Amino acid sequence: MEIKFIGTGSGITSLKRFHSSILINNYTLIDCGDSTTRALLSGSTGINAIGNIVITHFHPDHYSGLTSLIVNMYLTGRSEKLIIYVHQNMIPFTIQLFKHSYLLSIQSKLGIEIKGYDAGEEIILSDDLKIIPYRNSHIINNNDLEDSDIYYSFSLLLKTAEKSVAYTSDIGCPEDLLLFKEIPLDLLISEATHVNIDGILSEVAKFSTGNIILTHIDENSEDELDKKLAALDSELNIIKAFDGLVIRI
Ligand SMILES: [Zn+2]
Ligand SMILES: [Zn+2]
């Protein structure tokens, strides 16, 4: 599995890092925050190689680059099909977003499909990649609206025939990491804004992988994170992601 970190910043717009987005096997884009098109271009990543886009939740740093990316795909002569996966409750919003961004004719010309997913249901993205969404507490904690139809946020298990990778996206508390505790992982990609390194390490010790990549880095707390990582006395293999980082496992 090849994982390219397109944007590794937090919700705060920064000159150091783009907003959240990672690209799997040069084909599946997970999250598409503000300026993701520019982030892809900065990393010399062709936007028209992307065949799937999965949105973990609808905070702007995870989805607000979507319409711009589609326009740019159209303007650069895309002809391949594109599938966009959102939580099933967000399909009506996504349709309206396309409509009010004047994208319906582009959607039709490019054959863009909007598909819904739900917790625990496999999404088959290609012959060699499937994803299983796990609902986490990120939006629930922030909004205290557990019963709402739209306040959903997901961490993802990414699986190829041989490898399993957990991507937290945004989580609500360190305990959300335990969504993956029964799964043998080759790599954990954890956000580092809504949970700090101490919280991550306290929970990660309860499950298997020693390979951790930190992303969703908040520039206001990055110096503190660097100090903690430098002082860490741990056998874990922890990497702080940067825009353009490519990992092959
Ligand atoms: Zn975020
Ligand atoms: Zn969020």
PDB file of C-alpha atoms and ligand atoms in Angstrom:
ATOM      1  CA  MET A   1       0.000   0.000   0.000  1.00  0.00           C
ATOM      2  CA  GLU A   2       1.272   3.458  -0.887  1.00  0.00           C
ATOM      3  CA  ILE A   3       0.116   6.366   1.261  1.00  0.00           C
ATOM      4  CA  LYS A   4       0.857   9.910   0.180  1.00  0.00           C
ATOM      5  CA  PHE A   5       0.200  12.706   2.639  1.00  0.00           C
ATOM      6  CA  ILE A   6      -1.272  15.533   0.590  1.00  0.00           C
ATOM      7  CA  GLY A   7      -2.258  17.828   3.463  1.00  0.00           C
ATOM      8  CA  THR A   8      -1.144  17.379   7.063  1.00  0.00           C
ATOM      9  CA  GLY A   9      -2.351  20.569   8.753  1.00  0.00           C
ATOM     10  CA  SER A  10      -5.141  21.112  11.238  1.00  0.00           C
ATOM     11  CA  GLY A  11      -8.326  23.133  10.854  1.00  0.00           C
ATOM     12  CA  ILE A  12      -6.284  26.336  11.114  1.00  0.00           C
ATOM     13  CA  THR A  13      -5.196  27.537   7.685  1.00  0.00           C
ATOM     14  CA  SER A  14      -1.410  27.635   7.631  1.00  0.00           C
ATOM     15  CA  LEU A  15       1.405  28.544   5.253  1.00  0.00           C
ATOM     16  CA  LYS A  16       3.327  25.468   6.439  1.00  0.00           C
ATOM     17  CA  ARG A  17       0.807  22.724   5.774  1.00  0.00           C
ATOM     18  CA  PHE A  18      -2.268  22.170   3.661  1.00  0.00           C
ATOM     19  CA  HIS A  19      -5.518  20.942   5.185  1.00  0.00           C
ATOM     20  CA  SER A  20      -6.317  17.250   5.608  1.00  0.00           C
ATOM     21  CA  SER A  21      -5.988  14.866   2.721  1.00  0.00           C
ATOM     22  CA  ILE A  22      -4.211  11.568   2.051  1.00  0.00           C
ATOM     23  CA  LEU A  23      -3.949   9.607  -1.185  1.00  0.00           C
ATOM     24  CA  ILE A  24      -3.900   5.808  -1.214  1.00  0.00           C
ATOM     25  CA  ASN A  25      -2.325   3.893  -4.108  1.00  0.00           C
ATOM     26  CA  ASN A  26      -2.466   7.068  -6.209  1.00  0.00           C
ATOM     27  CA  TYR A  27      -6.189   6.444  -6.723  1.00  0.00           C
ATOM     28  CA  THR A  28      -8.250   6.934  -3.555  1.00  0.00           C
ATOM     29  CA  LEU A  29      -8.273  10.368  -1.947  1.00  0.00           C
ATOM     30  CA  ILE A  30      -9.364  10.459   1.683  1.00  0.00           C
ATOM     31  CA  ASP A  31     -10.647  13.861   2.723  1.00  0.00           C
ATOM     32  CA  CYS A  32     -10.420  16.939   0.597  1.00  0.00           C
ATOM     33  CA  GLY A  33      -9.951  20.036   2.719  1.00  0.00           C
ATOM     34  CA  ASP A  34      -9.699  23.593   1.544  1.00  0.00           C
ATOM     35  CA  SER A  35      -7.005  24.006  -1.162  1.00  0.00           C
ATOM     36  CA  THR A  36      -6.550  20.271  -1.732  1.00  0.00           C
ATOM     37  CA  THR A  37      -6.255  20.871  -5.502  1.00  0.00           C
ATOM     38  CA  ARG A  38      -3.326  23.194  -4.865  1.00  0.00           C
ATOM     39  CA  ALA A  39      -1.868  20.692  -2.393  1.00  0.00           C
ATOM     40  CA  LEU A  40      -2.049  17.928  -5.032  1.00  0.00           C
ATOM     41  CA  LEU A  41      -0.353  20.167  -7.597  1.00  0.00           C
ATOM     42  CA  SER A  42       2.321  21.113  -5.061  1.00  0.00           C
ATOM     43  CA  GLY A  43       3.085  17.431  -4.592  1.00  0.00           C
ATOM     44  CA  SER A  44       3.176  16.827  -8.371  1.00  0.00           C
ATOM     45  CA  THR A  45       0.176  14.539  -8.004  1.00  0.00           C
ATOM     46  CA  GLY A  46      -2.024  14.349 -11.083  1.00  0.00           C
ATOM     47  CA  ILE A  47      -5.580  15.172 -10.080  1.00  0.00           C
ATOM     48  CA  ASN A  48      -7.113  13.050 -12.808  1.00  0.00           C
ATOM     49  CA  ALA A  49      -5.555   9.815 -11.585  1.00  0.00           C
ATOM     50  CA  ILE A  50      -7.942   9.987  -8.642  1.00  0.00           C
ATOM     51  CA  GLY A  51     -10.895   7.615  -8.997  1.00  0.00           C
ATOM     52  CA  ASN A  52     -12.465   7.733  -5.524  1.00  0.00           C
ATOM     53  CA  ILE A  53     -12.865  10.422  -2.896  1.00  0.00           C
ATOM     54  CA  VAL A  54     -13.915   9.449   0.648  1.00  0.00           C
ATOM     55  CA  ILE A  55     -15.035  12.175   3.060  1.00  0.00           C
ATOM     56  CA  THR A  56     -14.728  11.222   6.740  1.00  0.00           C
ATOM     57  CA  HIS A  57     -16.801  14.145   8.048  1.00  0.00           C
ATOM     58  CA  PHE A  58     -17.950  17.577   6.994  1.00  0.00           C
ATOM     59  CA  HIS A  59     -15.708  19.966   8.846  1.00  0.00           C
ATOM     60  CA  PRO A  60     -14.378  22.368   6.205  1.00  0.00           C
ATOM     61  CA  ASP A  61     -10.762  21.247   6.597  1.00  0.00           C
ATOM     62  CA  HIS A  62     -11.911  17.796   5.405  1.00  0.00           C
ATOM     63  CA  TYR A  63     -14.374  18.521   2.607  1.00  0.00           C
ATOM     64  CA  SER A  64     -14.414  22.148   1.459  1.00  0.00           C
ATOM     65  CA  GLY A  65     -11.921  21.596  -1.377  1.00  0.00           C
ATOM     66  CA  LEU A  66     -14.221  19.064  -3.025  1.00  0.00           C
ATOM     67  CA  THR A  67     -16.135  21.301  -5.424  1.00  0.00           C
ATOM     68  CA  SER A  68     -13.000  23.137  -6.511  1.00  0.00           C
ATOM     69  CA  LEU A  69     -11.219  19.845  -7.195  1.00  0.00           C
ATOM     70  CA  ILE A  70     -14.088  18.652  -9.377  1.00  0.00           C
ATOM     71  CA  VAL A  71     -14.125  21.897 -11.358  1.00  0.00           C
ATOM     72  CA  ASN A  72     -10.392  21.543 -11.911  1.00  0.00           C
ATOM     73  CA  MET A  73     -10.775  17.939 -13.028  1.00  0.00           C
ATOM     74  CA  TYR A  74     -13.310  19.112 -15.595  1.00  0.00           C
ATOM     75  CA  LEU A  75     -11.209  22.055 -16.779  1.00  0.00           C
ATOM     76  CA  THR A  76      -8.191  19.807 -17.289  1.00  0.00           C
ATOM     77  CA  GLY A  77     -10.062  17.434 -19.551  1.00  0.00           C
ATOM     78  CA  ARG A  78     -10.963  14.590 -17.257  1.00  0.00           C
ATOM     79  CA  SER A  79     -12.973  11.826 -18.816  1.00  0.00           C
ATOM     80  CA  GLU A  80     -12.698   9.038 -16.241  1.00  0.00           C
ATOM     81  CA  LYS A  81     -15.479   8.171 -13.830  1.00  0.00           C
ATOM     82  CA  LEU A  82     -15.266   9.496 -10.266  1.00  0.00           C
ATOM     83  CA  ILE A  83     -17.028   8.145  -7.174  1.00  0.00           C
ATOM     84  CA  ILE A  84     -17.490  10.235  -4.049  1.00  0.00           C
ATOM     85  CA  TYR A  85     -18.247   8.445  -0.788  1.00  0.00           C
ATOM     86  CA  VAL A  86     -19.940  10.288   2.075  1.00  0.00           C
ATOM     87  CA  HIS A  87     -21.866   9.091   5.088  1.00  0.00           C
ATOM     88  CA  GLN A  88     -25.311   8.082   3.864  1.00  0.00           C
ATOM     89  CA  ASN A  89     -27.000  10.886   5.803  1.00  0.00           C
ATOM     90  CA  MET A  90     -24.884  13.461   3.980  1.00  0.00           C
ATOM     91  CA  ILE A  91     -25.966  12.464   0.474  1.00  0.00           C
ATOM     92  CA  PRO A  92     -28.766  15.107   0.324  1.00  0.00           C
ATOM     93  CA  PHE A  93     -26.328  17.833   1.424  1.00  0.00           C
ATOM     94  CA  THR A  94     -23.735  16.715  -1.129  1.00  0.00           C
ATOM     95  CA  ILE A  95     -26.329  16.786  -3.908  1.00  0.00           C
ATOM     96  CA  GLN A  96     -27.337  20.298  -2.855  1.00  0.00           C
ATOM     97  CA  LEU A  97     -23.694  21.345  -2.627  1.00  0.00           C
ATOM     98  CA  PHE A  98     -23.162  20.240  -6.228  1.00  0.00           C
ATOM     99  CA  LYS A  99     -26.368  21.918  -7.349  1.00  0.00           C
ATOM    100  CA  HIS A 100     -25.608  25.256  -5.699  1.00  0.00           C
ATOM    101  CA  SER A 101     -21.995  25.179  -6.874  1.00  0.00           C
ATOM    102  CA  TYR A 102     -23.338  24.879 -10.471  1.00  0.00           C
ATOM    103  CA  LEU A 103     -21.782  21.444 -10.799  1.00  0.00           C
ATOM    104  CA  LEU A 104     -24.755  19.376 -11.972  1.00  0.00           C
ATOM    105  CA  SER A 105     -23.822  19.512 -15.644  1.00  0.00           C
ATOM    106  CA  ILE A 106     -20.172  18.719 -14.841  1.00  0.00           C
ATOM    107  CA  GLN A 107     -21.337  15.884 -12.602  1.00  0.00           C
ATOM    108  CA  SER A 108     -23.360  14.501 -15.465  1.00  0.00           C
ATOM    109  CA  LYS A 109     -20.610  14.952 -18.084  1.00  0.00           C
ATOM    110  CA  LEU A 110     -17.988  13.280 -15.902  1.00  0.00           C
ATOM    111  CA  GLY A 111     -20.322  10.583 -14.629  1.00  0.00           C
ATOM    112  CA  ILE A 112     -19.655  11.482 -11.005  1.00  0.00           C
ATOM    113  CA  GLU A 113     -21.484   9.201  -8.582  1.00  0.00           C
ATOM    114  CA  ILE A 114     -22.231  10.060  -4.954  1.00  0.00           C
ATOM    115  CA  LYS A 115     -22.419   6.943  -2.803  1.00  0.00           C
ATOM    116  CA  GLY A 116     -23.353   6.587   0.858  1.00  0.00           C
ATOM    117  CA  TYR A 117     -21.511   4.536   3.444  1.00  0.00           C
ATOM    118  CA  ASP A 118     -22.332   3.530   6.978  1.00  0.00           C
ATOM    119  CA  ALA A 119     -20.416   2.369  10.012  1.00  0.00           C
ATOM    120  CA  GLY A 120     -19.021  -1.129   9.763  1.00  0.00           C
ATOM    121  CA  GLU A 121     -19.889  -1.598   6.090  1.00  0.00           C
ATOM    122  CA  GLU A 122     -17.035  -2.365   3.722  1.00  0.00           C
ATOM    123  CA  ILE A 123     -16.423   0.049   0.875  1.00  0.00           C
ATOM    124  CA  ILE A 124     -14.733  -1.771  -2.006  1.00  0.00           C
ATOM    125  CA  LEU A 125     -12.647   0.894  -3.699  1.00  0.00           C
ATOM    126  CA  SER A 126     -10.574  -1.155  -6.107  1.00  0.00           C
ATOM    127  CA  ASP A 127      -9.322  -4.703  -6.618  1.00  0.00           C
ATOM    128  CA  ASP A 128      -6.711  -4.157  -3.946  1.00  0.00           C
ATOM    129  CA  LEU A 129      -8.258  -1.721  -1.460  1.00  0.00           C
ATOM    130  CA  LYS A 130     -11.260  -1.718   0.789  1.00  0.00           C
ATOM    131  CA  ILE A 131     -12.174   0.602   3.629  1.00  0.00           C
ATOM    132  CA  ILE A 132     -14.281   0.032   6.718  1.00  0.00           C
ATOM    133  CA  PRO A 133     -15.605   3.177   8.478  1.00  0.00           C
ATOM    134  CA  TYR A 134     -15.799   3.278  12.281  1.00  0.00           C
ATOM    135  CA  ARG A 135     -17.897   6.000  13.848  1.00  0.00           C
ATOM    136  CA  ASN A 136     -15.937   8.024  16.389  1.00  0.00           C
ATOM    137  CA  SER A 137     -16.909  10.672  18.933  1.00  0.00           C
ATOM    138  CA  HIS A 138     -15.367  13.729  17.231  1.00  0.00           C
ATOM    139  CA  ILE A 139     -18.525  15.511  16.092  1.00  0.00           C
ATOM    140  CA  ILE A 140     -20.663  14.178  18.909  1.00  0.00           C
ATOM    141  CA  ASN A 141     -18.258  15.585  21.502  1.00  0.00           C
ATOM    142  CA  ASN A 142     -18.034  18.938  19.777  1.00  0.00           C
ATOM    143  CA  ASN A 143     -21.749  19.436  19.312  1.00  0.00           C
ATOM    144  CA  ASP A 144     -23.403  17.455  22.065  1.00  0.00           C
ATOM    145  CA  LEU A 145     -26.024  16.395  19.554  1.00  0.00           C
ATOM    146  CA  GLU A 146     -25.805  12.649  19.633  1.00  0.00           C
ATOM    147  CA  ASP A 147     -29.220  12.130  18.096  1.00  0.00           C
ATOM    148  CA  SER A 148     -28.727  14.407  15.136  1.00  0.00           C
ATOM    149  CA  ASP A 149     -28.910  12.878  11.667  1.00  0.00           C
ATOM    150  CA  ILE A 150     -25.880  14.725  10.357  1.00  0.00           C
ATOM    151  CA  TYR A 151     -23.312  14.834  13.157  1.00  0.00           C
ATOM    152  CA  TYR A 152     -21.307  11.818  12.125  1.00  0.00           C
ATOM    153  CA  SER A 153     -17.530  11.436  11.964  1.00  0.00           C
ATOM    154  CA  PHE A 154     -15.509   8.383  10.986  1.00  0.00           C
ATOM    155  CA  SER A 155     -12.139   6.797  11.446  1.00  0.00           C
ATOM    156  CA  LEU A 156     -11.208   4.368   8.686  1.00  0.00           C
ATOM    157  CA  LEU A 157      -9.610   0.951   8.460  1.00  0.00           C
ATOM    158  CA  LEU A 158      -7.779   0.651   5.128  1.00  0.00           C
ATOM    159  CA  LYS A 159      -7.169  -2.902   3.968  1.00  0.00           C
ATOM    160  CA  THR A 160      -5.280  -4.491   1.107  1.00  0.00           C
ATOM    161  CA  ALA A 161      -4.732  -8.226   0.785  1.00  0.00           C
ATOM    162  CA  GLU A 162      -1.661  -8.020   2.996  1.00  0.00           C
ATOM    163  CA  LYS A 163      -1.790  -4.803   4.987  1.00  0.00           C
ATOM    164  CA  SER A 164      -4.105  -3.081   7.457  1.00  0.00           C
ATOM    165  CA  VAL A 165      -3.807   0.605   8.242  1.00  0.00           C
ATOM    166  CA  ALA A 166      -5.975   2.636  10.601  1.00  0.00           C
ATOM    167  CA  TYR A 167      -6.535   6.309   9.802  1.00  0.00           C
ATOM    168  CA  THR A 168      -8.171   8.159  12.653  1.00  0.00           C
ATOM    169  CA  SER A 169      -9.125  11.302  10.718  1.00  0.00           C
ATOM    170  CA  ASP A 170     -10.383  13.625  13.480  1.00  0.00           C
ATOM    171  CA  ILE A 171     -11.320  11.958  16.749  1.00  0.00           C
ATOM    172  CA  GLY A 172     -13.056  13.183  19.870  1.00  0.00           C
ATOM    173  CA  CYS A 173     -10.883  11.636  22.591  1.00  0.00           C
ATOM    174  CA  PRO A 174      -7.949   9.224  22.953  1.00  0.00           C
ATOM    175  CA  GLU A 175     -10.347   6.344  23.626  1.00  0.00           C
ATOM    176  CA  ASP A 176     -11.494   6.578  20.002  1.00  0.00           C
ATOM    177  CA  LEU A 177      -8.165   4.949  19.119  1.00  0.00           C
ATOM    178  CA  LEU A 178      -9.501   1.812  20.760  1.00  0.00           C
ATOM    179  CA  LEU A 179     -11.920   1.376  17.866  1.00  0.00           C
ATOM    180  CA  PHE A 180      -9.007  -0.542  16.324  1.00  0.00           C
ATOM    181  CA  LYS A 181      -7.729  -2.411  19.329  1.00  0.00           C
ATOM    182  CA  GLU A 182      -8.926  -5.829  18.161  1.00  0.00           C
ATOM    183  CA  ILE A 183      -7.438  -5.425  14.695  1.00  0.00           C
ATOM    184  CA  PRO A 184      -3.836  -6.388  13.902  1.00  0.00           C
ATOM    185  CA  LEU A 185      -2.485  -3.205  12.324  1.00  0.00           C
ATOM    186  CA  ASP A 186       0.634  -2.600  10.286  1.00  0.00           C
ATOM    187  CA  LEU A 187       0.361   1.156  10.741  1.00  0.00           C
ATOM    188  CA  LEU A 188      -1.674   3.687  12.682  1.00  0.00           C
ATOM    189  CA  ILE A 189      -2.115   7.159  11.198  1.00  0.00           C
ATOM    190  CA  SER A 190      -3.338   9.326  14.025  1.00  0.00           C
ATOM    191  CA  GLU A 191      -4.352  12.914  14.122  1.00  0.00           C
ATOM    192  CA  ALA A 192      -2.512  15.040  16.675  1.00  0.00           C
ATOM    193  CA  THR A 193      -4.768  18.036  17.251  1.00  0.00           C
ATOM    194  CA  HIS A 194      -7.785  16.769  19.212  1.00  0.00           C
ATOM    195  CA  VAL A 195      -5.594  14.260  21.024  1.00  0.00           C
ATOM    196  CA  ASN A 196      -2.061  14.890  22.255  1.00  0.00           C
ATOM    197  CA  ILE A 197       0.908  12.566  22.068  1.00  0.00           C
ATOM    198  CA  ASP A 198       0.472  11.450  25.681  1.00  0.00           C
ATOM    199  CA  GLY A 199      -3.111  10.461  24.980  1.00  0.00           C
ATOM    200  CA  ILE A 200      -2.098   8.612  21.836  1.00  0.00           C
ATOM    201  CA  LEU A 201       0.677   6.695  23.576  1.00  0.00           C
ATOM    202  CA  SER A 202      -1.491   5.757  26.555  1.00  0.00           C
ATOM    203  CA  GLU A 203      -4.053   4.126  24.262  1.00  0.00           C
ATOM    204  CA  VAL A 204      -1.717   2.741  21.607  1.00  0.00           C
ATOM    205  CA  ALA A 205       0.049   0.680  24.263  1.00  0.00           C
ATOM    206  CA  LYS A 206      -3.183  -1.325  24.439  1.00  0.00           C
ATOM    207  CA  PHE A 207      -2.899  -2.598  20.889  1.00  0.00           C
ATOM    208  CA  SER A 208      -0.474  -4.041  18.457  1.00  0.00           C
ATOM    209  CA  THR A 209       1.211  -1.727  16.033  1.00  0.00           C
ATOM    210  CA  GLY A 210       4.374   0.123  16.950  1.00  0.00           C
ATOM    211  CA  ASN A 211       4.313   2.107  13.727  1.00  0.00           C
ATOM    212  CA  ILE A 212       2.604   5.461  14.085  1.00  0.00           C
ATOM    213  CA  ILE A 213       2.418   8.467  11.804  1.00  0.00           C
ATOM    214  CA  LEU A 214       1.095  11.703  13.250  1.00  0.00           C
ATOM    215  CA  THR A 215      -0.829  14.072  11.013  1.00  0.00           C
ATOM    216  CA  HIS A 216      -3.396  16.901  11.366  1.00  0.00           C
ATOM    217  CA  ILE A 217      -0.643  18.955  12.982  1.00  0.00           C
ATOM    218  CA  ASP A 218      -1.654  22.247  14.581  1.00  0.00           C
ATOM    219  CA  GLU A 219       1.104  24.789  14.021  1.00  0.00           C
ATOM    220  CA  ASN A 220       0.332  26.492  17.347  1.00  0.00           C
ATOM    221  CA  SER A 221       1.260  23.362  19.265  1.00  0.00           C
ATOM    222  CA  GLU A 222       3.846  21.898  16.874  1.00  0.00           C
ATOM    223  CA  ASP A 223       6.873  23.078  18.886  1.00  0.00           C
ATOM    224  CA  GLU A 224       5.481  21.394  21.974  1.00  0.00           C
ATOM    225  CA  LEU A 225       4.849  18.218  19.963  1.00  0.00           C
ATOM    226  CA  ASP A 226       8.433  18.296  18.658  1.00  0.00           C
ATOM    227  CA  LYS A 227       9.796  18.629  22.190  1.00  0.00           C
ATOM    228  CA  LYS A 228       7.731  15.697  23.407  1.00  0.00           C
ATOM    229  CA  LEU A 229       8.776  13.539  20.450  1.00  0.00           C
ATOM    230  CA  ALA A 230      12.452  14.414  20.996  1.00  0.00           C
ATOM    231  CA  ALA A 231      12.207  13.471  24.669  1.00  0.00           C
ATOM    232  CA  LEU A 232      10.281  10.288  24.048  1.00  0.00           C
ATOM    233  CA  ASP A 233      11.761   7.150  25.514  1.00  0.00           C
ATOM    234  CA  SER A 234       9.814   4.609  23.535  1.00  0.00           C
ATOM    235  CA  GLU A 235      10.367   1.696  21.224  1.00  0.00           C
ATOM    236  CA  LEU A 236       7.545   2.880  19.028  1.00  0.00           C
ATOM    237  CA  ASN A 237       8.371   4.058  15.528  1.00  0.00           C
ATOM    238  CA  ILE A 238       6.703   7.480  15.414  1.00  0.00           C
ATOM    239  CA  ILE A 239       6.927   9.802  12.418  1.00  0.00           C
ATOM    240  CA  LYS A 240       5.499  13.298  12.163  1.00  0.00           C
ATOM    241  CA  ALA A 241       3.988  13.607   8.686  1.00  0.00           C
ATOM    242  CA  PHE A 242       4.640  16.464   6.306  1.00  0.00           C
ATOM    243  CA  ASP A 243       2.948  17.442   3.081  1.00  0.00           C
ATOM    244  CA  GLY A 244       4.319  15.213   0.307  1.00  0.00           C
ATOM    245  CA  LEU A 245       5.456  12.373   2.589  1.00  0.00           C
ATOM    246  CA  VAL A 246       5.090   9.014   0.839  1.00  0.00           C
ATOM    247  CA  ILE A 247       4.977   5.763   2.829  1.00  0.00           C
ATOM    248  CA  ARG A 248       5.034   2.328   1.235  1.00  0.00           C
ATOM    249  CA  ILE A 249       4.207  -0.645   3.416  1.00  0.00           C
TER     250      ILE A 249
HETATM  251 ZN    ZN B   1      -9.800  18.392  11.012  1.00  0.00          ZN
HETATM  252 ZN    ZN B   2     -13.138  17.700  12.321  1.00  0.00          ZN
END
